[in-house]
CSV table of C-alpha atoms in Angstrom, one decimal:
chain,number,residue,atom,x,y,z
A,1,UNK,CA,30.6,92.5,9.2
A,2,UNK,CA,29.8,88.8,9.1
A,3,UNK,CA,33.0,88.1,11.0
A,4,UNK,CA,31.7,90.1,13.9
A,5,UNK,CA,29.1,87.4,14.5
A,6,UNK,CA,31.6,85.1,16.0
A,7,UNK,CA,33.2,87.5,18.6
A,8,UNK,CA,34.9,85.6,21.5
A,9,UNK,CA,33.3,82.3,20.4
A,10,UNK,CA,36.3,81.7,18.1
A,11,UNK,CA,38.2,80.4,21.2
A,12,UNK,CA,35.9,77.5,21.8
A,13,UNK,CA,36.2,74.1,20.1
A,14,UNK,CA,34.5,73.9,16.8
A,15,UNK,CA,31.3,71.8,16.7
A,16,UNK,CA,31.7,71.6,12.9
A,17,UNK,CA,35.0,72.3,11.2
A,18,UNK,CA,36.0,74.0,8.0
A,19,UNK,CA,37.0,70.6,6.6
A,20,UNK,CA,33.5,69.4,7.4
A,21,UNK,CA,32.0,72.3,5.5
A,22,UNK,CA,34.2,71.8,2.5
A,23,UNK,CA,33.4,68.1,2.4
A,24,UNK,CA,29.7,68.8,2.2
A,25,UNK,CA,30.3,71.1,-0.7
A,26,UNK,CA,32.2,68.3,-2.4
A,27,UNK,CA,29.3,66.0,-2.1
A,28,UNK,CA,26.6,68.4,-3.3
A,29,UNK,CA,25.4,68.2,-6.9
A,30,UNK,CA,22.9,71.0,-6.5
A,31,UNK,CA,22.5,74.1,-4.4
A,32,UNK,CA,20.5,77.3,-3.9
A,33,UNK,CA,22.2,80.3,-5.4
A,34,UNK,CA,21.1,83.8,-4.4
A,35,UNK,CA,22.0,86.9,-6.3
A,36,UNK,CA,21.0,90.6,-6.0
A,37,UNK,CA,18.3,91.6,-8.5
A,38,UNK,CA,19.6,94.2,-10.9
A,39,UNK,CA,16.0,95.5,-11.2
A,40,UNK,CA,15.2,96.3,-7.6
A,41,UNK,CA,17.9,94.9,-5.3
A,42,UNK,CA,15.7,92.1,-3.9
A,43,UNK,CA,17.6,88.8,-3.5
A,44,UNK,CA,16.8,86.3,-6.2
A,45,UNK,CA,17.3,82.6,-5.3
A,46,UNK,CA,17.1,79.5,-7.5
A,47,UNK,CA,18.5,76.0,-8.1
A,48,UNK,CA,21.9,75.5,-9.7
A,49,UNK,CA,24.1,72.5,-10.4
A,50,UNK,CA,27.2,72.7,-8.4
A,51,UNK,CA,30.8,71.4,-8.6
A,52,UNK,CA,34.0,72.5,-6.9
A,53,UNK,CA,37.5,73.4,-8.0
A,54,UNK,CA,40.5,71.6,-6.5
A,55,UNK,CA,40.5,73.9,-3.4
A,56,UNK,CA,36.8,73.4,-2.9
A,57,UNK,CA,35.4,76.7,-4.2
A,58,UNK,CA,32.0,76.3,-5.8
A,59,UNK,CA,31.6,76.3,-9.6
A,60,UNK,CA,28.4,76.8,-11.6
A,61,UNK,CA,27.6,76.8,-15.3
A,62,UNK,CA,24.8,79.2,-16.3
A,63,UNK,CA,23.4,80.8,-19.4
A,64,UNK,CA,23.9,84.5,-20.2
A,65,UNK,CA,20.0,84.5,-20.4
A,66,UNK,CA,19.6,83.4,-16.8
A,67,UNK,CA,18.5,86.0,-14.3
A,68,UNK,CA,21.5,85.0,-12.1
A,69,UNK,CA,23.9,86.0,-14.9
A,70,UNK,CA,22.2,89.3,-15.6
A,71,UNK,CA,22.4,90.1,-11.9
A,72,UNK,CA,26.0,89.1,-11.5
A,73,UNK,CA,27.1,91.3,-14.4
A,74,UNK,CA,25.8,94.3,-12.4
A,75,UNK,CA,26.7,93.1,-8.8
A,76,UNK,CA,28.7,89.9,-8.4
A,77,UNK,CA,28.0,89.5,-4.7
A,78,UNK,CA,26.1,86.2,-4.1
A,79,UNK,CA,25.7,83.3,-1.8
A,80,UNK,CA,25.3,79.5,-2.4
A,81,UNK,CA,23.7,77.1,0.0
A,82,UNK,CA,24.1,73.3,-0.1
A,83,UNK,CA,22.2,71.0,2.3
A,84,UNK,CA,22.2,67.4,3.5
A,85,UNK,CA,18.6,66.9,4.3
A,86,UNK,CA,17.6,63.8,6.5
A,87,UNK,CA,15.3,61.4,4.8
A,88,UNK,CA,12.9,61.6,7.7
A,89,UNK,CA,12.2,63.8,10.7
A,90,UNK,CA,12.9,67.5,11.0
A,91,UNK,CA,14.7,68.8,7.9
A,92,UNK,CA,16.4,71.4,10.1
A,93,UNK,CA,18.4,68.7,11.8
A,94,UNK,CA,20.3,68.3,8.6
A,95,UNK,CA,23.6,70.0,7.8
A,96,UNK,CA,23.7,73.0,5.5
A,97,UNK,CA,26.6,75.3,4.4
A,98,UNK,CA,26.2,78.7,2.9
A,99,UNK,CA,29.1,80.3,1.1
A,100,UNK,CA,29.0,84.1,0.8
A,101,UNK,CA,31.3,85.9,-1.6
A,102,UNK,CA,31.7,87.2,-5.2
A,103,UNK,CA,31.3,85.3,-8.4
A,104,UNK,CA,33.8,85.6,-11.2
A,105,UNK,CA,34.0,84.1,-14.7
A,106,UNK,CA,36.3,81.1,-14.8
A,107,UNK,CA,37.5,80.1,-18.2
A,108,UNK,CA,40.4,77.8,-17.2
A,109,UNK,CA,40.2,74.4,-19.0
A,110,UNK,CA,40.5,72.6,-15.6
A,111,UNK,CA,37.4,74.3,-14.4
A,112,UNK,CA,35.4,72.9,-17.4
A,113,UNK,CA,36.9,69.5,-16.8
A,114,UNK,CA,36.1,69.4,-13.1
A,115,UNK,CA,32.6,70.7,-13.6
A,116,UNK,CA,31.9,68.1,-16.3
A,117,UNK,CA,33.4,65.4,-14.0
A,118,UNK,CA,30.5,66.1,-11.6
A,119,UNK,CA,27.9,66.7,-14.2
A,120,UNK,CA,28.8,64.7,-17.4
A,121,UNK,CA,25.3,65.3,-18.9
A,122,UNK,CA,26.2,69.0,-19.1
A,123,UNK,CA,28.6,68.4,-21.9
A,124,UNK,CA,25.6,68.7,-24.3
A,125,UNK,CA,25.4,72.4,-23.6
A,126,UNK,CA,28.7,73.4,-21.9
A,127,UNK,CA,30.1,74.5,-25.3
A,128,UNK,CA,27.2,76.8,-26.2
A,129,UNK,CA,28.3,80.4,-26.8
A,130,UNK,CA,25.7,81.7,-24.3
A,131,UNK,CA,26.9,79.5,-21.4
A,132,UNK,CA,29.8,80.2,-19.1
A,133,UNK,CA,31.5,78.8,-16.0
A,134,UNK,CA,31.6,80.9,-12.8
A,135,UNK,CA,33.6,80.4,-9.6
A,136,UNK,CA,32.3,81.7,-6.3
A,137,UNK,CA,35.3,83.4,-4.5
A,138,UNK,CA,34.4,82.9,-0.9
A,139,UNK,CA,34.6,85.5,1.8
A,140,UNK,CA,32.6,84.1,4.7
A,141,UNK,CA,31.1,80.6,5.2
A,142,UNK,CA,28.2,79.9,7.6
A,143,UNK,CA,27.4,76.3,8.6
A,144,UNK,CA,24.5,74.8,10.5
A,145,UNK,CA,24.8,71.1,11.5
A,146,UNK,CA,21.7,70.8,13.5
A,147,UNK,CA,20.4,72.7,16.6
A,148,UNK,CA,23.3,74.2,18.6
A,149,UNK,CA,25.9,73.4,16.0
A,150,UNK,CA,26.4,76.7,14.2
A,151,UNK,CA,29.7,78.0,13.0
A,152,UNK,CA,30.9,80.9,10.9
A,153,UNK,CA,34.3,80.7,9.1
A,154,UNK,CA,36.7,82.9,7.2
A,155,UNK,CA,37.5,81.6,3.7
A,156,UNK,CA,41.0,80.3,4.6
A,157,UNK,CA,39.5,78.1,7.3
A,158,UNK,CA,37.4,76.2,4.7
A,159,UNK,CA,39.4,76.7,1.5
A,160,UNK,CA,43.2,76.4,2.3
A,161,UNK,CA,45.6,76.5,-0.6
A,162,UNK,CA,46.0,73.3,-2.6
A,163,UNK,CA,48.6,74.5,-5.0
A,164,UNK,CA,50.5,71.2,-5.3
A,165,UNK,CA,47.4,69.1,-5.9
A,166,UNK,CA,46.3,71.7,-8.5
A,167,UNK,CA,49.6,71.3,-10.3
A,168,UNK,CA,49.6,67.5,-10.3
A,169,UNK,CA,45.9,66.7,-10.7
A,170,UNK,CA,45.7,66.0,-14.4
A,171,UNK,CA,48.9,63.8,-14.4
A,172,UNK,CA,47.6,61.9,-11.3
A,173,UNK,CA,44.3,61.2,-13.1
A,174,UNK,CA,46.1,59.8,-16.2
A,175,UNK,CA,48.5,57.8,-14.0
A,176,UNK,CA,45.7,56.2,-11.9
A,177,UNK,CA,43.5,55.4,-14.9
A,178,UNK,CA,46.3,53.9,-17.0
A,179,UNK,CA,48.6,52.2,-14.5
A,180,UNK,CA,46.1,51.4,-11.7
A,181,UNK,CA,42.8,50.8,-13.5
A,182,UNK,CA,42.1,47.6,-11.6
A,183,UNK,CA,42.5,49.5,-8.3
A,184,UNK,CA,40.2,52.2,-9.5
A,185,UNK,CA,37.5,49.7,-10.4
A,186,UNK,CA,37.9,48.1,-6.9
A,187,UNK,CA,37.5,51.6,-5.3
A,188,UNK,CA,34.1,51.8,-7.0
A,189,UNK,CA,32.9,48.3,-6.4
A,190,UNK,CA,34.3,47.5,-3.0
A,191,UNK,CA,34.4,50.9,-1.3
A,192,UNK,CA,31.4,52.5,-2.9
A,193,UNK,CA,29.2,49.5,-3.7
A,194,UNK,CA,29.0,50.1,-7.4
A,195,UNK,CA,28.4,47.5,-10.1
A,196,UNK,CA,31.5,46.1,-11.9
A,197,UNK,CA,32.2,48.2,-14.9
A,198,UNK,CA,34.9,50.4,-16.5
A,199,UNK,CA,35.2,53.0,-13.8
A,200,UNK,CA,37.6,56.0,-14.3
A,201,UNK,CA,38.9,58.7,-12.0
A,202,UNK,CA,37.6,62.0,-13.4
A,203,UNK,CA,38.8,64.4,-10.7
A,204,UNK,CA,41.2,64.5,-7.7
A,205,UNK,CA,41.4,67.0,-4.9
A,206,UNK,CA,42.7,67.0,-1.3
A,207,UNK,CA,39.4,65.5,0.0
A,208,UNK,CA,38.9,62.6,-2.4
A,209,UNK,CA,38.2,61.7,-6.0
A,210,UNK,CA,35.3,61.7,-8.4
A,211,UNK,CA,34.8,58.3,-10.2
A,212,UNK,CA,32.7,58.1,-13.3
A,213,UNK,CA,31.1,55.6,-15.6
A,214,UNK,CA,29.1,57.3,-18.3
A,215,UNK,CA,26.6,59.6,-16.6
A,216,UNK,CA,27.1,58.0,-13.2
A,217,UNK,CA,29.4,59.8,-10.8
A,218,UNK,CA,30.5,58.6,-7.4
A,219,UNK,CA,32.5,60.4,-4.7
A,220,UNK,CA,35.4,58.6,-3.1
A,221,UNK,CA,36.3,60.5,0.1
A,222,UNK,CA,39.7,60.3,1.7
A,223,UNK,CA,39.8,59.8,5.5
A,224,UNK,CA,41.6,63.1,5.9
A,225,UNK,CA,42.8,65.9,3.5
A,226,UNK,CA,45.9,65.1,1.4
A,227,UNK,CA,47.7,68.2,0.4
A,228,UNK,CA,50.8,67.1,-1.5
A,229,UNK,CA,51.9,64.5,-4.0
A,230,UNK,CA,53.5,62.2,-1.5
A,231,UNK,CA,50.4,62.2,0.7
A,232,UNK,CA,48.2,61.5,-2.3
A,233,UNK,CA,50.3,58.5,-3.4
A,234,UNK,CA,50.2,57.1,0.2
A,235,UNK,CA,46.4,57.7,0.3
A,236,UNK,CA,45.7,55.8,-2.9
A,237,UNK,CA,48.1,53.1,-1.8
A,238,UNK,CA,46.3,52.7,1.5
A,239,UNK,CA,42.9,52.4,-0.3
A,240,UNK,CA,44.4,49.8,-2.7
A,241,UNK,CA,45.5,47.7,0.3
A,242,UNK,CA,42.0,47.8,1.8
A,243,UNK,CA,40.4,46.7,-1.4
A,244,UNK,CA,42.9,44.0,-2.2
A,245,UNK,CA,41.6,41.7,0.6
């Protein structure tokens, strides 16, 4: 069992937390996905565009013709790695997170919306009959944040329930874009360094929000996870006060 790798080390302070792992997944636009070849059982790895659902679980959009899809229809066990590689020096000093679990088809409208919020250019083929959205249901997460900073997590340590945010996300997006459009633009320009333009919030989750302007997508991170409606309102209000000066 992967869980057995941790043994008594679960008692020591974490050098890298489950929240840290999830935030890296939120930032990633691409990742390496590995499936089990239906032909010979040899792992097959390739590049995939990645998004996350509200709870942070990875989402992909792939064609039925892709080797990954053919493999998953036989054995849905897979892993996905995302990495934050330093621009110089030893690449292994960067942070990477591998999510191990099982992929399942995800046909909910909010999955499509959240994926396209991160990858707006994918709208040109997301509706094709041979493409489908898949969610990776995590079982174990392994994170390496540089030498000596290695952690293995159970799924609930990285992906806690976000039921209330799931329920209010769409209404919160509409409210922010219609009633607080000026604040949203200031989030983009003053907090994220973007050019002045018609920025919109495209997705909200406990860790932050995705802001978009055409094919440009920026990630606005909250200082800490916000897991209910009141916390979300206070979080956006605090950001508005910062940008109002």
